[in-house]
mmCIF file of C-alpha atoms in Angstrom:
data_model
loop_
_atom_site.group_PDB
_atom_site.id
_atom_site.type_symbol
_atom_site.label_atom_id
_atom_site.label_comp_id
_atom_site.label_asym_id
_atom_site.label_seq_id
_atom_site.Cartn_x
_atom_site.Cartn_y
_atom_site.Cartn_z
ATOM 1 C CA UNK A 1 -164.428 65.061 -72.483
ATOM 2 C CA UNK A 2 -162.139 62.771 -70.417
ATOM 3 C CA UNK A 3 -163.576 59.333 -69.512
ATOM 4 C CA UNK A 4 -161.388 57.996 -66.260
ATOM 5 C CA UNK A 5 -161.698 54.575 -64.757
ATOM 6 C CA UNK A 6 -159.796 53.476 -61.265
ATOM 7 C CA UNK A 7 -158.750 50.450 -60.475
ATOM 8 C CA UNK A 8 -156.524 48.728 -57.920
ATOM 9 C CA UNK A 9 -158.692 48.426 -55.220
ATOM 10 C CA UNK A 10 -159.443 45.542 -52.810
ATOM 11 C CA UNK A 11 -159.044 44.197 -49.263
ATOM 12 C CA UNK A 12 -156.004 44.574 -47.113
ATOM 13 C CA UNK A 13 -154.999 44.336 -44.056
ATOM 14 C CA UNK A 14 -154.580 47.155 -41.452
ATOM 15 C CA UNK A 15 -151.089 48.231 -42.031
ATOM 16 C CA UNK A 16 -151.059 47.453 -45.424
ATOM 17 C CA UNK A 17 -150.544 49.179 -48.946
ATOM 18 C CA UNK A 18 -152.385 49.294 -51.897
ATOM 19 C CA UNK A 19 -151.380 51.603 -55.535
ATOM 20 C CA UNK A 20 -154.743 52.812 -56.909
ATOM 21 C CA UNK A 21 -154.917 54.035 -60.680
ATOM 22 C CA UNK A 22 -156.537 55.992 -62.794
ATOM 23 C CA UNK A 23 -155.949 55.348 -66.526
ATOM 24 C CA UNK A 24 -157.846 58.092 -68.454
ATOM 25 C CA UNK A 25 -158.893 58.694 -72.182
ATOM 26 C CA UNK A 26 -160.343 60.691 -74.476
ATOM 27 C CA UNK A 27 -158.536 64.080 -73.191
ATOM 28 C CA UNK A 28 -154.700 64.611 -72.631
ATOM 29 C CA UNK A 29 -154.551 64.632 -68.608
ATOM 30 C CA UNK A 30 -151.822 67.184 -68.886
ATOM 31 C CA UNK A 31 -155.186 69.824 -68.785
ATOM 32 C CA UNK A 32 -156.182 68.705 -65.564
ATOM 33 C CA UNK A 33 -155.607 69.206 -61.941
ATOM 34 C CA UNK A 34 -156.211 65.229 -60.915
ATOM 35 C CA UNK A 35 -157.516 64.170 -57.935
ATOM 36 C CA UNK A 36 -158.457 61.561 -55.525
ATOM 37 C CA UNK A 37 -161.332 62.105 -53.501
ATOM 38 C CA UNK A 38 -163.342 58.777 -51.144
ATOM 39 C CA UNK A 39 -166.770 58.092 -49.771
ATOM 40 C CA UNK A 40 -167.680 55.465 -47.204
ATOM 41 C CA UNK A 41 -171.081 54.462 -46.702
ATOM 42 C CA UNK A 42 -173.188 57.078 -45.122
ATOM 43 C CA UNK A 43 -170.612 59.761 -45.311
ATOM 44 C CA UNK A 44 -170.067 62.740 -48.072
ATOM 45 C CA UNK A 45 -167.660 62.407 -50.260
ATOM 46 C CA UNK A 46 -163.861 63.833 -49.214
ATOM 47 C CA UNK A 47 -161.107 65.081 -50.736
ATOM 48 C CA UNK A 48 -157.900 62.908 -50.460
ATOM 49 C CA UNK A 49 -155.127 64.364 -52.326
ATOM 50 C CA UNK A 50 -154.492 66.484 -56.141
ATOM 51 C CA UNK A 51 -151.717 67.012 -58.152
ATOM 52 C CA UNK A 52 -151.025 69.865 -60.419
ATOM 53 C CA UNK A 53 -150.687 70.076 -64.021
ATOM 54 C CA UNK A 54 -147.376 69.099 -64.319
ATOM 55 C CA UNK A 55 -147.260 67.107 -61.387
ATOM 56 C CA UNK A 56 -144.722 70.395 -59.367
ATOM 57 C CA UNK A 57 -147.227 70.461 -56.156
ATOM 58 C CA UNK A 58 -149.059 67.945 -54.602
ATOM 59 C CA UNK A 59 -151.640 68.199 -51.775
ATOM 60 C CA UNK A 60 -152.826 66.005 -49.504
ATOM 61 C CA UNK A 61 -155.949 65.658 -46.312
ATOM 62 C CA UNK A 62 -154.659 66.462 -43.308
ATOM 63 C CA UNK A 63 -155.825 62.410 -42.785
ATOM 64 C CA UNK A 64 -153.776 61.191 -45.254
ATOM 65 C CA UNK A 65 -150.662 62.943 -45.780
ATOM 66 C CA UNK A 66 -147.506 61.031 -45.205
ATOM 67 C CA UNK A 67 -149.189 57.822 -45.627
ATOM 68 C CA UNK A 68 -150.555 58.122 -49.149
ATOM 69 C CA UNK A 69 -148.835 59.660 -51.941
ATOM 70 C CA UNK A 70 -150.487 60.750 -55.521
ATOM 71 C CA UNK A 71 -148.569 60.871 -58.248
ATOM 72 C CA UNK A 72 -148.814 61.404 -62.298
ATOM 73 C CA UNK A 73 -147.727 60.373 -65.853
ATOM 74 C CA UNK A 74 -148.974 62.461 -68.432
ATOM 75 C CA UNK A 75 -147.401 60.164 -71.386
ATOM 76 C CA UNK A 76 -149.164 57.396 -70.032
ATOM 77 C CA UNK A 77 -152.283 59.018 -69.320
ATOM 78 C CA UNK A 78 -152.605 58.012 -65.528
ATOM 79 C CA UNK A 79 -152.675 59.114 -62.458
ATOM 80 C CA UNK A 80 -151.728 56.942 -58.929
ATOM 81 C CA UNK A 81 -152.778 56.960 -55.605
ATOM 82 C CA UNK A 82 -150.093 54.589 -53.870
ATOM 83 C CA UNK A 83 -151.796 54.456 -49.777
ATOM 84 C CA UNK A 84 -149.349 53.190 -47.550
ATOM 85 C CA UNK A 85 -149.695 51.787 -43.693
ATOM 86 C CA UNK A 86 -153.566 51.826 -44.465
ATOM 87 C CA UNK A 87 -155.887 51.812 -41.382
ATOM 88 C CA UNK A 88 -159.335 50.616 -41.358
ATOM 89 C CA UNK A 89 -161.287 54.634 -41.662
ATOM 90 C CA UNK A 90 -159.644 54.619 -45.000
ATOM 91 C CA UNK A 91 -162.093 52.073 -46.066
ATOM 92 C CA UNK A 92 -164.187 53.847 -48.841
ATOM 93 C CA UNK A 93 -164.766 53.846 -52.587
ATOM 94 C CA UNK A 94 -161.837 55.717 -54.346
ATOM 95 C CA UNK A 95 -162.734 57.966 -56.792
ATOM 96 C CA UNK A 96 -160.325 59.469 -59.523
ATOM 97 C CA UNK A 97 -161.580 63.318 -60.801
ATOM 98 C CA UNK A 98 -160.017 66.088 -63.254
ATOM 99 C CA UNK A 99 -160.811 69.880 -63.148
ATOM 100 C CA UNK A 100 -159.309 72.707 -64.096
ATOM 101 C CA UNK A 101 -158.185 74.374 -60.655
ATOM 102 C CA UNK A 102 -155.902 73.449 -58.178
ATOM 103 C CA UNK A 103 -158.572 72.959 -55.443
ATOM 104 C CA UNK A 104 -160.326 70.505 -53.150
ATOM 105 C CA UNK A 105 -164.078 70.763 -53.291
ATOM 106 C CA UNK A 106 -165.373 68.193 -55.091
ATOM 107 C CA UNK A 107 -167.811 70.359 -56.923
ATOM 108 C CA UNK A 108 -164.984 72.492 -58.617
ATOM 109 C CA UNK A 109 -163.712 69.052 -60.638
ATOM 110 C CA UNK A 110 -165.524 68.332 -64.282
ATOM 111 C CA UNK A 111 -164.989 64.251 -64.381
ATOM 112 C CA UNK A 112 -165.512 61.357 -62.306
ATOM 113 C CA UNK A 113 -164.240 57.939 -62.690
ATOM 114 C CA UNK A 114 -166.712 55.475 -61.748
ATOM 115 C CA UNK A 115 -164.707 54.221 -58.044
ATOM 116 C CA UNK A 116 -162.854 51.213 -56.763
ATOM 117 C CA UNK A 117 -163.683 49.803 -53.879
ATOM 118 C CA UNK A 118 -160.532 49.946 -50.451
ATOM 119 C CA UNK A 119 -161.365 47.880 -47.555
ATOM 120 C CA UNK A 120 -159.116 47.757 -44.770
ATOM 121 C CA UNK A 121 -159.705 45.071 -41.782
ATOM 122 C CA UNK A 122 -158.497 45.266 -38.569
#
């Protein structure tokens, strides 16, 4: 019963940073497990990084992790994906999700936002 839209996405540079949110309604998001997951054209859909219920573990890609960080604020309702020193394969739609386990297959989370578009030039 949570609605979740992203936004924050756009064009930057190769080396660049952009802060993604994901401002949700309708449901609490202190019952969820959040997540960011991306797609780029012609690809599946991947898991980028989740955060726990109360925001006390944190996971991230293998391709991602120490560049990106995800982060939480349950009294606000919103969840962040700030990407640091971005490099042109992280150009994708971003997609915000909530589920109810701390896992990554996107099949195991309940909501979708609707994307926001990241493209990174060279």
């Amino acid at each position: 019963q949570v609605q979740l839209v992203e936004s924050g996405g756009g064009l930057v540079q190769a080396g660049g940073s952009l802060r993604l949110s994901c401002a949700a309604s309708g449901s609490p998001i202190s019952n969820y497990v959040m997540a960011w997951f991306r797609q780029a054209p012609g690809k599946e859909r991947e898991f980028v990084a989740h955060i726990n219920w109360r925001a006390t573990a944190t996971y991230y890609a293998g391709s991602v992790r120490g560049r990106f960080a995800i982060s939480r604020d349950n009294a606000k309702n919103t969840v962040y994906l700030q990407m640091n020193s971005l490099k042109p394969e992280d150009t994708a739609v971003y997609y915000c999700a909530a589920g109810r386990l701390y896992l990554v297959a996107p099949n195991l989370y309940d909501y979708w936002g609707q994307g926001t578009q990241v493209t990174v030039s060279s």
